[in-house]
Amino acid sequence: MSETVVKIENLVKRYKELVALDHLNLEIKKGEIFGLLGPNGSGKTTAINCLLSLLSYDKGDIEIFGEKMTPTSYVLKKRIGVIMQNVAVLEELTVYENIDFFCGLYVNDKVARKKYVQEAIEFTGLEEFVKFYPKKLSGGLLRRLNIACGIAHKPDLIILDEPTVAVDPQSRNKILEGIQKLNSEGATVIYTSHYMEEVEQICTRIAIIDKGHSIAVGTKDELKNMIHNTETIKIEVMELSDEALKRIRELEYVYKTTIENNLLEVYCSGGTHNLMDILNILNDYGTLLGRIYSEQPTLNDVFLEITGKELRDTEGQ
Amino acid sequence: MKIFETFMKIMRKHLKLSLIYISVFMVVGIMMTKSSSDSEDGYKARRLRVSVTDLDDTEASRAVVDFIAKNHDIVKVSDDMNKQLDSLYYSKTHIILTIENGYSEKLEHGETTGLFNELSVPGTNMTQLFDSQLNRYIGLVSATIAGGNTPAEASAKASEVLSQEIETVMLNDSGKGSEKEDVQNHYFLYLAYIFISVLINTLCQIHLSLKNKDINNRINCSGVSSYSQLLQVMLGTFVFVIGVYVLLIGAGVVLFGGSMFTEKGMLSMLNAFVFIIVVMMICLFISSFSPSMDVISLIANVIGLGMSFLCGVFVPQQYLGDVALSIGKFLPVYWYVKGCNTVMEKEGEIFSVSGFLICIGVQIAFAAAFFCLTMLISKNRRQTES
Ligand SMILES: Nc1ncnc2c1ncn2[C@@H]1O[C@H](COP(=O)(O)OP(=O)(O)OP(=O)(O)O)[C@@H](O)[C@H]1O
Ligand SMILES: [Mg+2]
C-alpha cells in the first residue's frame, strides 16, 4: 500500500475568471479505491481532465506511476483506463464493436483483444446485448457499456467520473460491485461522485472537494472522526413541554437541538447510544411519541460541518 | 490501425444514402446515353428517301443524281401520279424530284430557275435540308460555269466541294460524335453535384462521429499519438474519396468507353479529380464546425444544389444571369464546370492549355484555402477548450 500511483501537487486551473481548481493536492496509493467527493461544480471532472492531460492547467505538477504526465505520455496512458462522465460510444457500432474499438486503441494483438473484449462483456453483464446498437440500450446498460469500453484493456489505474449518474439502483449496485472486483484484481481506482452513499460504500479513502480545493482526506471513519457530531437523534413528538426540552439540552453530550413541525432533532457528540436517555426524559413528562430515528454521521455531516452547507441539494438518488 | 479500421466500419454504415445518390445518378447517366444513341437514329432519318426522274439525261443531270445519291437514298416509284402521292403519304419516299428537260442547257445560260419539279409532303421540315443542299449545289455549279467550265466539269467540282463540306457539318453539328460528347460532358458536370452530395453526407458524418468531443477525449486518453490519429483518419478519408472517384469514373468508362481515354477524356478526369479533392477539403471544413447530423444533410443539399445552380451544372453557364455568374466565380464549382466546358469545347469555350490550367489552378487554390481555414478553426477550438 505504499507505492504512489497518482500525485497531484498545487494544481491550479482557471477558466477565464473562474478558478475551477484551487491548489488541489492529492496522493493516491496503489490498490486504493480513492473517492473524490464533491458537490456539482466542485471541480471533480476538471481535476480528472487535467490528470489525463486532456486539459492544460495553469500551475501544478501531476505524476502518474512516478512519471510526469504530459499529453504525449503514451506509455503512461496505455496503463490507464478512463470512464468519463458523459457516455462516449460510437452510435454506428454495436456493443461488441464499440468495446473492440476502444480496447483496440490499447491492445493491437487480435487474439488477446478478443479475449479481453469477451471478459469485459461478461464483467459488465452485456452478453445478451452484444449485437445491440447504443441507441437501443437503456440508460443503465449504456453506462455499463461505457464502463466496458474503458476497462477492457485491463488497466492498472482506472478513473471513473460519476459512472452511475442516472442509473437505476440495480445497475448501480452491479457497477459498484464490479469496481470492487476490478480493485481486488489489482487495479487502483479513482472514483468521483457527488453521492456520498456510493463513496462510503466502496472507497477505501476519500477526498472531499469543494470549490476546487481538497478540504479533507481520509478513510470514511477518519473523516467522520474529524467532526463534532457522533449521533443525530430525531423523534416525532406530539407536544413537547419546555421543561422536557430544557432537560434534554442539559445533557452534557447534546450540543444542539432543533424542533420544527413536531420533529425534535438532537445532535450529540462524544459517542453513540444516547437514545435511551432522551426517551427516558420524554417519558417522564408523558410526551406522546411518533417515529424515532438515530443516525450516525454521514459524509454529508462532515461536509456540512466543514463548509457550512449541504453536500447536495435536495436532489434524490 | 484501429481508428482506420473503425473509420471504414462507420463509413459502411453511412454508405446507404450515398449509394442511393450514386445509383440514381447511374440510372440517369445510362438513360442519357441511351437517348443519345436513339437520336443517332434520328440523324439517319435525315438521310431522306428521294425518287428522282431524270428527263434531261445529260452528263450534268446525271451528276445531280449522283450528288443526291451520296447524301440520300434513291428510291424508285412509278410514274403514275396517284401512286406517287400514295408513296409520299405512306412515307415510302420523302421527295419526288423531277429533273426537267433542258437542265444542262439552262445552267449553261446562267439560268437557275425551273430546273426541277419537286414534290414533297407539305408542312414538314424534312425537306429543308434537302432543299438547301440542292440550292447550294446549283449555286456552286452555276458559279463554276460562269467561271468558264462546262456543265459537266462544274458539276463534278461542286459535288466534290460539297461532299467535304457536308462531312464537316456532320462532325461538328449534328453528328454522332458530338452527341456522345454532349452526354459525356453532362456526365462530368453532374459529377459535381454527386461528389458534393455523397462526400458531405458520408464523410462529414464519419468525421463527426469520430471527432465527437467525448469520443475524442477517449481516443486521446489512449496511447495512440495524435499524429497517428490524424494519419489514420486522413487515410480513411482518402480511401473513401478515391473509392467514390474510381466508382464514378469507372461508370463513365462503362458508359462512354474509349472516349474517356482520349485527350479530352483524360483532362476531364483530371479536372474531376482536382474537384473531388476540393470537395474533400470542404467536407473537412464543414466538419470542423461540428454541426449536428441533421444539419449535415441540410448543408449537403444547400451547397450541392445551390452551387450547382449558380455555377452552371444544371443550367449551361451561357444562360446564367450576370449576377449568378459573378457569384459563381467565387465558388469552386464554377471553375470545375468551366474546366469541363473548356476541355469539351462546349458552351462557347475554346480549348486552350492555359485556360484549362487556370480552372485547375483556381480549384487547387480553393482546396488550399479550405485546408487553411480548417486548420485555423480546429486550432482555435483546441485553444478555447483547454
Ligand atoms: N469548459 C469550461 N469552461 C468554463 N467553465 C467550466 C468549463 N468546464 C467546467 N467549468 C466550470 O468549472 C467548475 C468545475 O466544473 P467541473 O465540471 O469540474 O465540476 P464537477 O465537480 O465535475 O461537477 P459535476 O458533479 O456536475 O460533474 C464549474 O463551476 C464549471 O461551471
Ligand atoms: Mg463532473
XYZ file of C-alpha atoms and ligand atoms in Angstrom:
735
model
C 0.000 0.000 0.000
C 2.952 2.302 -0.148
C 3.636 2.887 -3.847
C 2.196 6.190 -5.010
C 0.192 5.878 -8.203
C -1.062 9.422 -8.628
C 0.384 12.565 -7.182
C -1.213 15.944 -7.783
C 0.501 18.966 -6.280
C -0.791 22.508 -6.148
C -2.904 22.107 -9.222
C -4.487 25.341 -10.377
C -6.890 25.544 -13.303
C -8.718 28.676 -14.356
C -11.493 29.072 -16.886
C -11.028 32.757 -17.601
C -12.196 34.370 -14.319
C -13.462 31.188 -12.705
C -10.966 29.253 -10.596
C -12.055 25.657 -11.096
C -9.129 24.080 -9.249
C -7.503 25.981 -6.440
C -4.218 24.445 -5.322
C -5.536 20.935 -5.316
C -3.328 18.304 -3.662
C -3.941 14.590 -3.873
C -1.875 11.486 -3.346
C -3.305 8.152 -4.347
C -1.641 4.890 -3.375
C -1.546 1.591 -5.174
C -4.536 -0.641 -4.512
C -6.839 2.085 -3.249
C -10.340 2.879 -4.334
C -9.940 6.576 -3.972
C -13.090 8.639 -3.813
C -13.355 12.228 -4.953
C -16.481 13.519 -3.311
C -17.795 16.972 -4.008
C -20.973 18.790 -4.968
C -21.823 19.687 -8.553
C -19.328 22.104 -9.981
C -16.716 21.480 -7.308
C -14.121 20.636 -9.951
C -14.029 16.840 -9.974
C -14.258 16.465 -13.727
C -11.816 19.301 -14.238
C -9.343 17.564 -11.947
C -9.716 14.290 -13.838
C -9.286 16.018 -17.204
C -6.126 17.733 -16.007
C -4.853 14.468 -14.609
C -5.319 12.869 -18.024
C -3.715 15.816 -19.827
C -6.944 16.440 -21.718
C -6.894 19.936 -20.299
C -3.977 22.241 -19.873
C -3.610 23.777 -16.450
C -2.164 26.965 -15.100
C 0.021 25.650 -12.338
C 0.987 22.491 -10.515
C 2.555 19.083 -11.033
C 0.969 15.799 -11.935
C 2.746 12.474 -11.666
C 1.340 9.078 -12.527
C 3.262 5.910 -11.670
C 6.101 8.156 -10.622
C 6.408 9.877 -14.003
C 5.361 13.323 -15.078
C 2.129 13.161 -17.038
C 2.076 15.088 -20.331
C -0.168 14.939 -23.424
C 2.453 12.754 -25.118
C 2.987 10.289 -22.259
C 1.704 7.472 -24.428
C 3.301 4.716 -22.362
C 1.647 6.011 -19.218
C -1.671 6.443 -20.979
C -1.700 2.802 -22.010
C -1.799 1.818 -18.337
C -4.846 3.953 -17.593
C -8.496 3.181 -18.188
C -10.930 6.055 -18.363
C -14.681 6.153 -17.932
C -15.902 9.669 -18.439
C -18.945 11.343 -17.014
C -20.539 11.553 -20.457
C -21.208 8.294 -22.208
C -18.750 8.144 -25.101
C -19.544 5.378 -27.548
C -19.929 5.311 -31.312
C -23.553 5.186 -32.424
C -22.649 3.359 -35.613
C -21.047 0.423 -33.854
C -22.649 -2.406 -31.910
C -21.892 -3.077 -28.261
C -19.253 -5.595 -29.238
C -17.696 -3.389 -31.903
C -17.538 -0.457 -29.511
C -15.691 -2.400 -26.849
C -13.433 -3.880 -29.510
C -12.669 -0.429 -30.902
C -11.713 1.187 -27.617
C -9.822 -1.882 -26.491
C -8.084 -1.894 -29.879
C -6.669 1.543 -29.151
C -4.604 -0.133 -26.438
C -4.264 -3.760 -27.500
C -3.066 -4.485 -31.024
C -2.931 -8.251 -30.837
C -6.219 -9.564 -32.216
C -6.322 -12.828 -30.296
C -5.597 -11.185 -26.969
C -8.089 -8.463 -27.736
C -10.842 -10.924 -28.464
C -10.338 -12.447 -25.047
C -10.233 -9.066 -23.329
C -13.409 -7.908 -25.048
C -15.188 -11.107 -24.094
C -14.115 -10.685 -20.486
C -15.280 -7.085 -20.419
C -18.663 -8.156 -21.790
C -19.046 -10.800 -19.130
C -17.793 -8.435 -16.484
C -20.446 -5.851 -17.255
C -23.147 -8.431 -17.906
C -23.756 -7.334 -21.500
C -23.722 -10.839 -23.015
C -27.270 -10.596 -24.303
C -26.716 -7.224 -25.895
C -23.507 -7.628 -27.891
C -25.296 -7.093 -31.208
C -27.284 -4.086 -29.996
C -26.592 -0.573 -31.128
C -26.178 2.003 -28.344
C -29.473 3.677 -29.316
C -31.329 0.530 -28.303
C -29.785 0.316 -24.838
C -31.407 1.556 -21.628
C -29.590 4.178 -19.582
C -28.173 1.617 -17.189
C -26.954 -0.693 -19.933
C -25.411 2.247 -21.758
C -23.453 3.153 -18.632
C -22.281 -0.422 -18.370
C -21.155 -0.340 -21.989
C -19.358 2.909 -21.253
C -17.528 1.159 -18.440
C -16.760 -1.928 -20.507
C -15.127 0.299 -23.141
C -12.884 1.837 -20.514
C -11.704 -1.272 -18.694
C -11.438 -3.944 -21.386
C -7.688 -3.493 -21.773
C -7.094 -4.295 -18.098
C -5.543 -1.019 -16.978
C -3.538 -0.636 -13.775
C -5.258 2.624 -12.972
C -8.960 3.084 -13.582
C -10.546 6.506 -13.455
C -14.312 6.712 -13.238
C -16.049 10.046 -13.364
C -19.559 9.696 -11.965
C -20.251 6.415 -13.728
C -23.603 5.948 -12.027
C -25.365 9.183 -12.904
C -28.945 8.441 -13.921
C -28.660 4.725 -13.345
C -31.304 2.571 -11.677
C -30.363 1.081 -8.271
C -29.937 -2.425 -9.659
C -27.485 -1.392 -12.358
C -25.783 0.873 -9.859
C -25.106 -1.949 -7.445
C -23.764 -4.082 -10.246
C -21.441 -1.282 -11.267
C -20.225 -0.734 -7.715
C -19.602 -4.433 -7.188
C -17.730 -4.526 -10.473
C -15.482 -1.700 -9.412
C -14.657 -3.509 -6.193
C -13.897 -6.635 -8.182
C -11.537 -4.771 -10.502
C -9.845 -3.363 -7.446
C -9.467 -6.777 -5.852
C -7.835 -7.934 -9.097
C -5.154 -5.332 -8.578
C -6.317 -2.109 -10.187
C -6.067 1.209 -8.434
C -9.332 3.110 -8.795
C -10.204 6.785 -8.729
C -13.907 7.287 -8.324
C -15.656 10.618 -8.409
C -19.199 11.141 -7.276
C -21.495 13.509 -5.541
C -23.395 10.591 -3.999
C -21.883 10.163 -0.570
C -23.564 6.774 -0.046
C -21.700 5.290 -3.008
C -18.426 6.716 -1.929
C -18.913 5.456 1.608
C -19.843 2.043 0.288
C -16.805 1.323 -1.857
C -13.995 3.827 -1.304
C -11.051 2.975 0.882
C -10.000 6.595 1.054
C -11.873 9.742 0.258
C -11.015 13.322 -0.545
C -13.791 15.827 -0.046
C -13.578 18.597 -2.607
C -15.186 21.988 -2.519
C -14.542 24.854 -4.914
C -11.576 23.103 -6.463
C -9.839 22.548 -3.185
C -9.466 19.369 -1.173
C -10.886 20.167 2.262
C -10.446 16.795 3.963
C -8.814 13.475 3.134
C -9.004 10.136 4.917
C -10.936 6.903 5.315
C -14.598 7.427 5.972
C -14.094 6.781 9.696
C -11.208 9.200 9.829
C -13.347 11.796 8.131
C -16.222 11.247 10.498
C -13.917 11.492 13.479
C -12.866 14.899 12.285
C -16.205 16.345 13.232
C -18.023 17.071 16.442
C -21.180 15.151 15.675
C -21.364 11.454 16.563
C -25.090 10.838 16.551
C -28.214 12.641 15.465
C -31.465 11.600 17.117
C -34.770 12.534 15.504
C -38.060 11.992 17.287
C -41.609 12.863 16.253
C -43.319 14.415 19.288
C -46.959 15.439 19.692
C -46.486 18.088 22.327
C -43.193 18.917 23.950
C -43.018 20.807 27.195
C -40.319 23.436 27.600
C -39.271 21.658 30.780
C -38.501 18.434 28.883
C -36.584 20.299 26.184
C -34.574 22.099 28.828
C -33.580 18.812 30.466
C -32.530 17.331 27.158
C -30.407 20.383 26.420
C -28.766 19.989 29.771
C -27.376 16.545 28.851
C -23.620 17.008 28.550
C -23.189 15.349 25.134
C -26.023 17.296 23.498
C -24.612 20.310 21.709
C -27.590 21.379 19.634
C -31.338 20.796 19.433
C -33.947 21.946 16.984
C -37.698 21.485 16.901
C -39.697 22.088 13.814
C -43.054 20.676 12.658
C -43.200 18.411 15.716
C -39.833 16.882 14.791
C -37.267 17.083 17.521
C -33.641 16.834 16.405
C -30.954 16.265 18.964
C -27.297 16.497 17.928
C -24.881 14.574 20.088
C -21.115 14.354 20.272
C -18.618 12.095 22.031
C -20.264 8.762 21.319
C -23.383 6.900 20.375
C -26.198 5.148 22.278
C -27.708 8.307 23.735
C -31.228 7.449 22.665
C -32.362 5.840 25.943
C -31.503 8.914 28.000
C -33.575 11.138 25.826
C -36.527 8.742 25.671
C -36.486 8.480 29.465
C -36.747 12.235 29.804
C -39.623 12.407 27.342
C -41.308 9.567 29.186
C -41.008 11.427 32.477
C -43.103 14.245 31.002
C -45.597 11.871 29.414
C -44.814 13.074 25.897
C -46.594 11.190 23.091
C -44.041 9.893 20.611
C -44.219 9.121 16.896
C -41.373 7.728 14.816
C -37.882 7.618 16.272
C -34.570 7.639 14.370
C -30.972 7.512 15.476
C -28.449 8.391 12.771
C -24.702 8.016 12.618
C -22.939 10.927 10.984
C -22.607 10.739 7.233
C -20.110 12.328 4.906
C -22.797 14.902 4.358
C -22.452 15.885 8.000
C -18.730 16.081 7.526
C -19.214 18.340 4.530
C -21.827 20.345 6.364
C -19.627 20.934 9.361
C -16.574 21.912 7.356
C -18.230 24.092 4.728
C -21.454 25.072 6.435
C -23.549 23.827 3.511
C -25.158 20.639 2.337
C -23.187 18.315 0.093
C -26.015 18.097 -2.321
C -29.169 19.952 -2.871
C -32.392 18.142 -2.107
C -31.948 16.075 -5.263
C -32.766 12.416 -4.548
C -30.893 9.417 -5.755
C -4.738 0.966 -37.414
C -7.778 0.506 -35.233
C -9.027 4.002 -35.994
C -8.698 3.469 -39.745
C -10.465 0.142 -39.443
C -13.288 1.751 -37.499
C -13.416 4.642 -39.968
C -14.186 2.093 -42.648
C -16.755 0.394 -40.456
C -18.569 3.651 -39.769
C -18.324 4.514 -43.446
C -20.159 1.345 -44.387
C -22.984 2.322 -42.030
C -23.324 5.726 -43.658
C -22.980 4.478 -47.204
C -26.629 3.741 -47.818
C -27.620 7.276 -48.699
C -24.567 7.702 -50.899
C -25.345 4.524 -52.763
C -28.828 5.836 -53.450
C -27.356 9.041 -54.870
C -24.855 7.141 -56.959
C -27.330 4.620 -58.314
C -29.869 7.279 -59.238
C -27.053 9.088 -60.972
C -26.008 5.964 -62.859
C -29.546 5.297 -63.997
C -29.846 8.864 -65.249
C -26.463 8.514 -66.940
C -27.486 5.326 -68.692
C -30.736 6.864 -69.780
C -28.913 9.863 -71.178
C -26.506 7.776 -73.225
C -29.355 5.643 -74.403
C -31.375 8.602 -75.568
C -28.319 9.933 -77.335
C -27.980 6.746 -79.350
C -31.681 6.992 -80.098
C -31.080 10.356 -81.642
C -28.357 8.766 -83.742
C -31.248 7.052 -85.478
C -32.774 10.476 -85.708
C -29.780 11.527 -87.693
C -30.007 8.577 -90.014
C -33.578 9.565 -90.658
C -32.210 12.720 -92.132
C -30.974 10.631 -94.999
C -34.128 11.056 -96.940
C -35.676 8.732 -99.418
C -35.720 10.565 -102.715
C -37.066 9.359 -106.013
C -35.506 11.076 -108.974
C -36.754 11.159 -112.534
C -34.136 12.485 -114.951
C -35.854 13.925 -118.027
C -32.752 15.825 -119.161
C -30.408 12.837 -119.149
C -27.195 14.754 -119.808
C -23.837 14.420 -118.061
C -24.747 17.349 -115.821
C -28.128 15.942 -114.859
C -26.670 12.528 -114.077
C -24.148 14.316 -111.831
C -27.047 15.787 -109.838
C -28.470 12.319 -109.326
C -25.067 11.103 -108.135
C -24.798 14.029 -105.768
C -28.199 13.296 -104.263
C -27.399 9.602 -104.013
C -24.364 10.402 -101.922
C -26.404 12.065 -99.196
C -29.746 10.365 -99.554
C -31.283 7.123 -100.588
C -32.610 6.945 -104.087
C -35.855 5.030 -104.339
C -37.890 4.069 -107.335
C -41.563 4.960 -107.597
C -43.835 4.526 -110.543
C -44.597 7.379 -112.924
C -48.279 7.271 -112.081
C -49.267 10.417 -110.210
C -51.630 8.638 -107.813
C -49.062 6.067 -106.906
C -46.524 8.792 -106.375
C -48.839 10.570 -103.943
C -49.503 7.283 -102.185
C -45.855 6.627 -101.672
C -45.418 10.120 -100.287
C -48.366 9.595 -98.000
C -47.022 6.317 -96.662
C -43.511 7.784 -96.370
C -42.125 5.287 -98.835
C -40.442 8.308 -100.248
C -39.962 11.772 -98.839
C -39.330 13.716 -102.018
C -40.165 13.111 -105.592
C -37.828 15.131 -107.747
C -38.021 15.553 -111.489
C -35.048 16.994 -113.330
C -36.687 18.953 -116.140
C -35.680 18.609 -119.711
C -33.131 21.306 -120.652
C -31.493 21.319 -117.245
C -27.972 21.328 -118.641
C -28.748 23.965 -121.215
C -30.406 26.315 -118.769
C -27.408 26.113 -116.485
C -25.080 26.904 -119.327
C -27.025 30.096 -119.883
C -26.873 31.025 -116.255
C -30.498 30.259 -115.500
C -31.165 28.661 -112.144
C -34.960 28.566 -112.090
C -37.279 25.922 -113.478
C -34.615 23.229 -113.284
C -36.561 20.892 -111.046
C -40.042 19.884 -110.194
C -40.196 18.858 -106.567
C -43.000 17.049 -104.806
C -42.998 16.570 -101.050
C -45.344 16.400 -98.084
C -46.149 19.970 -97.150
C -45.831 21.180 -93.593
C -42.801 19.104 -92.709
C -39.286 20.363 -92.292
C -37.789 17.170 -93.572
C -37.130 18.618 -96.973
C -35.405 21.752 -95.727
C -32.014 20.123 -95.502
C -32.504 18.604 -98.921
C -33.554 21.905 -100.483
C -30.699 23.817 -99.007
C -28.242 21.198 -100.192
C -29.656 21.289 -103.655
C -29.674 25.089 -103.733
C -26.084 25.243 -102.664
C -25.191 22.713 -105.289
C -26.889 24.622 -108.044
C -25.375 27.847 -106.821
C -21.904 26.338 -106.946
C -22.435 24.772 -110.356
C -23.701 27.942 -111.965
C -20.882 29.938 -110.402
C -18.347 27.471 -111.737
C -19.921 27.576 -115.193
C -19.752 31.334 -115.106
C -16.057 30.867 -114.446
C -15.747 29.184 -117.824
C -16.341 25.498 -117.206
C -18.683 23.146 -118.968
C -21.748 21.965 -117.010
C -20.176 18.531 -116.641
C -16.916 19.866 -115.177
C -18.760 22.297 -112.930
C -20.981 19.514 -111.590
C -18.011 17.371 -110.668
C -16.288 20.251 -108.860
C -19.393 21.305 -106.982
C -20.133 17.835 -105.744
C -16.530 17.453 -104.612
C -16.612 20.704 -102.640
C -19.964 19.946 -101.098
C -19.148 16.404 -100.107
C -16.305 17.729 -97.969
C -18.471 20.405 -96.503
C -21.230 18.040 -95.587
C -18.809 15.755 -93.837
C -17.596 18.533 -91.583
C -21.097 19.673 -90.891
C -21.854 16.182 -89.742
C -18.945 16.131 -87.348
C -19.452 19.464 -85.700
C -23.109 19.934 -85.583
C -25.323 17.016 -85.599
C -23.029 14.061 -85.915
C -22.929 11.126 -83.563
C -19.529 12.026 -82.025
C -20.838 15.348 -80.868
C -23.988 13.950 -79.274
C -21.969 11.493 -77.291
C -19.584 14.206 -76.216
C -22.524 16.244 -75.047
C -23.687 13.437 -72.832
C -20.176 12.815 -71.603
C -19.843 16.492 -70.778
C -23.121 16.413 -68.874
C -21.958 13.355 -67.048
C -18.909 15.219 -65.843
C -20.935 18.308 -64.974
C -23.395 16.329 -62.873
C -20.484 14.641 -61.156
C -20.005 17.930 -59.323
C -23.407 17.584 -57.673
C -22.897 13.912 -56.901
C -19.440 14.461 -55.442
C -20.759 17.184 -53.154
C -23.808 15.244 -52.008
C -22.053 11.958 -51.461
C -18.957 13.346 -49.812
C -20.687 15.736 -47.461
C -23.321 13.236 -46.469
C -20.856 10.461 -45.805
C -17.509 11.982 -44.940
C -18.848 14.650 -42.619
C -20.916 12.093 -40.760
C -17.897 9.868 -40.210
C -15.739 12.758 -39.132
C -18.363 13.973 -36.722
C -18.734 10.552 -35.172
C -15.011 10.177 -34.656
C -14.375 13.792 -33.739
C -17.204 13.946 -31.228
C -15.722 15.605 -28.163
C -16.320 12.720 -25.780
C -15.102 10.096 -28.218
C -12.112 12.235 -28.979
C -11.309 12.542 -25.286
C -11.408 8.811 -25.018
C -9.127 8.351 -28.006
C -6.760 10.975 -26.631
C -6.593 9.090 -23.346
C -5.323 6.009 -25.125
C -1.747 5.536 -26.184
C -2.468 6.428 -29.812
C -0.485 9.544 -30.690
C -2.331 12.482 -32.163
C -0.102 12.176 -35.227
C -1.156 8.588 -35.777
C -4.790 9.549 -35.214
C -4.595 12.230 -37.860
C -2.834 9.897 -40.264
C -5.409 7.154 -39.870
C -8.346 9.499 -40.299
C -6.741 11.060 -43.371
C -6.025 7.643 -44.812
C -9.637 6.636 -44.315
C -10.770 9.865 -45.920
C -8.546 9.348 -48.953
C -9.600 5.755 -49.395
C -13.215 6.850 -49.393
C -12.666 9.764 -51.750
C -10.618 7.696 -54.178
C -13.240 4.973 -53.933
C -16.042 7.331 -54.922
C -13.890 8.775 -57.714
C -12.951 5.396 -59.147
C -16.527 4.149 -58.929
C -17.985 7.112 -60.807
C -15.209 7.434 -63.347
C -15.397 3.658 -63.830
C -19.095 4.025 -64.530
C -18.142 6.704 -67.056
C -15.789 4.273 -68.769
C -18.582 1.722 -68.960
C -20.942 4.315 -70.432
C -18.615 6.098 -72.800
C -15.922 3.522 -73.443
C -12.837 4.650 -75.268
C -13.775 8.297 -75.416
C -12.863 8.506 -71.709
C -9.260 7.781 -72.645
C -8.862 10.337 -75.362
C -7.027 13.526 -74.535
C -10.347 15.217 -73.758
C -11.425 12.331 -71.555
C -8.184 12.265 -69.603
C -8.271 16.015 -68.990
C -11.870 15.722 -67.838
C -10.829 13.015 -65.417
C -8.008 15.181 -64.115
C -10.424 18.055 -63.687
C -12.840 15.803 -61.795
C -10.040 14.536 -59.579
C -8.955 18.014 -58.620
C -12.562 18.868 -57.935
C -13.199 15.903 -55.663
C -10.170 16.956 -53.641
C -11.731 20.417 -53.315
C -14.959 18.834 -52.108
C -12.996 16.735 -49.638
C -11.480 19.892 -48.202
C -14.922 21.477 -47.998
C -16.021 18.434 -46.008
C -13.145 18.792 -43.581
C -14.008 22.455 -43.274
C -17.670 21.728 -42.516
C -16.704 19.018 -40.036
C -14.533 21.424 -38.117
C -17.666 23.286 -37.065
C -19.083 20.038 -35.663
C -22.650 20.610 -36.851
C -25.275 18.090 -35.831
C -26.016 15.092 -38.003
C -29.334 16.532 -39.223
C -27.731 19.788 -40.187
C -25.264 17.944 -42.379
C -27.788 16.683 -44.899
C -29.261 20.160 -44.982
C -25.829 21.598 -45.702
C -25.247 18.944 -48.336
C -28.445 19.950 -50.113
C -27.887 23.664 -49.837
C -24.307 23.523 -51.011
C -24.917 20.791 -53.559
C -27.960 22.290 -55.214
C -27.003 25.915 -54.606
C -23.575 25.701 -56.127
C -24.811 23.501 -58.929
C -27.408 26.044 -59.993
C -25.240 29.093 -59.532
C -22.292 27.600 -61.326
C -23.910 26.040 -64.341
C -24.072 22.358 -63.545
C -27.718 22.051 -64.433
C -28.156 25.169 -66.500
C -25.456 25.984 -69.035
C -23.210 28.824 -67.893
C -24.146 30.710 -71.077
C -27.734 31.032 -69.900
C -26.951 32.126 -66.364
C -27.614 35.730 -65.446
C -24.729 38.085 -64.811
C -25.447 38.065 -61.086
C -25.329 34.288 -60.866
C -22.160 34.210 -62.893
C -20.397 36.793 -60.807
C -21.368 34.962 -57.619
C -20.378 31.714 -59.265
C -16.857 32.905 -59.887
C -16.299 32.836 -56.126
C -17.381 29.218 -55.903
C -15.185 26.266 -56.817
C -17.900 24.515 -58.789
C -17.875 27.348 -61.326
C -14.264 26.625 -62.155
C -14.862 22.936 -62.356
C -17.721 23.464 -64.787
C -15.666 25.932 -66.797
C -12.887 23.363 -66.865
C -15.263 20.710 -68.197
C -16.613 23.019 -70.875
C -13.134 24.122 -71.844
C -11.964 20.571 -72.332
C -15.010 19.611 -74.355
C -15.232 22.989 -76.093
C -18.869 23.369 -75.098
C -20.909 26.478 -74.480
C -18.662 28.738 -76.416
C -15.495 27.744 -74.541
C -12.466 27.193 -76.699
C -9.838 24.828 -75.500
C -6.502 26.230 -74.527
C -3.947 24.728 -72.195
C -3.646 27.949 -70.248
C -7.414 28.302 -69.918
C -7.656 24.778 -68.585
C -4.752 25.292 -66.210
C -6.406 28.402 -64.816
C -9.509 26.367 -63.997
C -7.428 23.670 -62.322
C -5.320 26.262 -60.532
C -8.282 28.134 -59.102
C -9.703 24.870 -57.813
C -6.417 23.975 -56.159
C -6.400 27.422 -54.585
C -9.872 26.757 -53.205
C -8.711 23.435 -51.775
C -5.733 25.109 -50.144
C -7.911 27.888 -48.743
C -10.376 25.446 -47.195
C -7.495 23.450 -45.779
C -6.022 26.522 -44.103
C -9.397 27.592 -42.730
C -9.928 24.128 -41.295
C -6.534 24.224 -39.611
C -7.245 27.657 -38.217
C -10.631 26.689 -36.823
C -9.517 23.464 -35.209
C -6.553 25.244 -33.675
C -8.806 27.933 -32.248
C -11.134 25.304 -30.981
C -8.373 23.446 -29.175
C -7.301 26.659 -27.536
C -10.723 27.661 -26.284
C -11.339 24.183 -24.951
C -8.286 23.997 -22.741
N -15.183 24.367 -20.372
C -15.487 25.134 -19.310
N -15.479 26.471 -19.422
C -15.777 27.276 -18.378
N -16.078 26.806 -17.151
C -16.101 25.483 -16.957
C -15.810 24.577 -18.021
N -15.901 23.318 -17.563
C -16.232 23.426 -16.252
N -16.342 24.718 -15.880
C -16.664 25.224 -14.541
O -15.690 24.719 -13.665
C -16.279 24.312 -12.441
C -15.931 22.879 -12.144
O -16.616 22.061 -13.071
P -16.489 20.507 -13.079
O -17.182 20.009 -14.303
O -15.091 20.110 -12.904
O -17.323 20.112 -11.797
P -17.746 18.669 -11.294
O -17.282 18.573 -9.903
O -17.284 17.623 -12.221
O -19.318 18.779 -11.317
P -20.411 17.661 -11.649
O -20.649 16.934 -10.390
O -21.589 18.460 -12.071
O -19.863 16.823 -12.737
C -17.759 24.571 -12.573
O -18.062 25.789 -11.945
C -17.984 24.686 -14.065
O -19.023 25.591 -14.311
Mg -18.193 16.222 -13.351
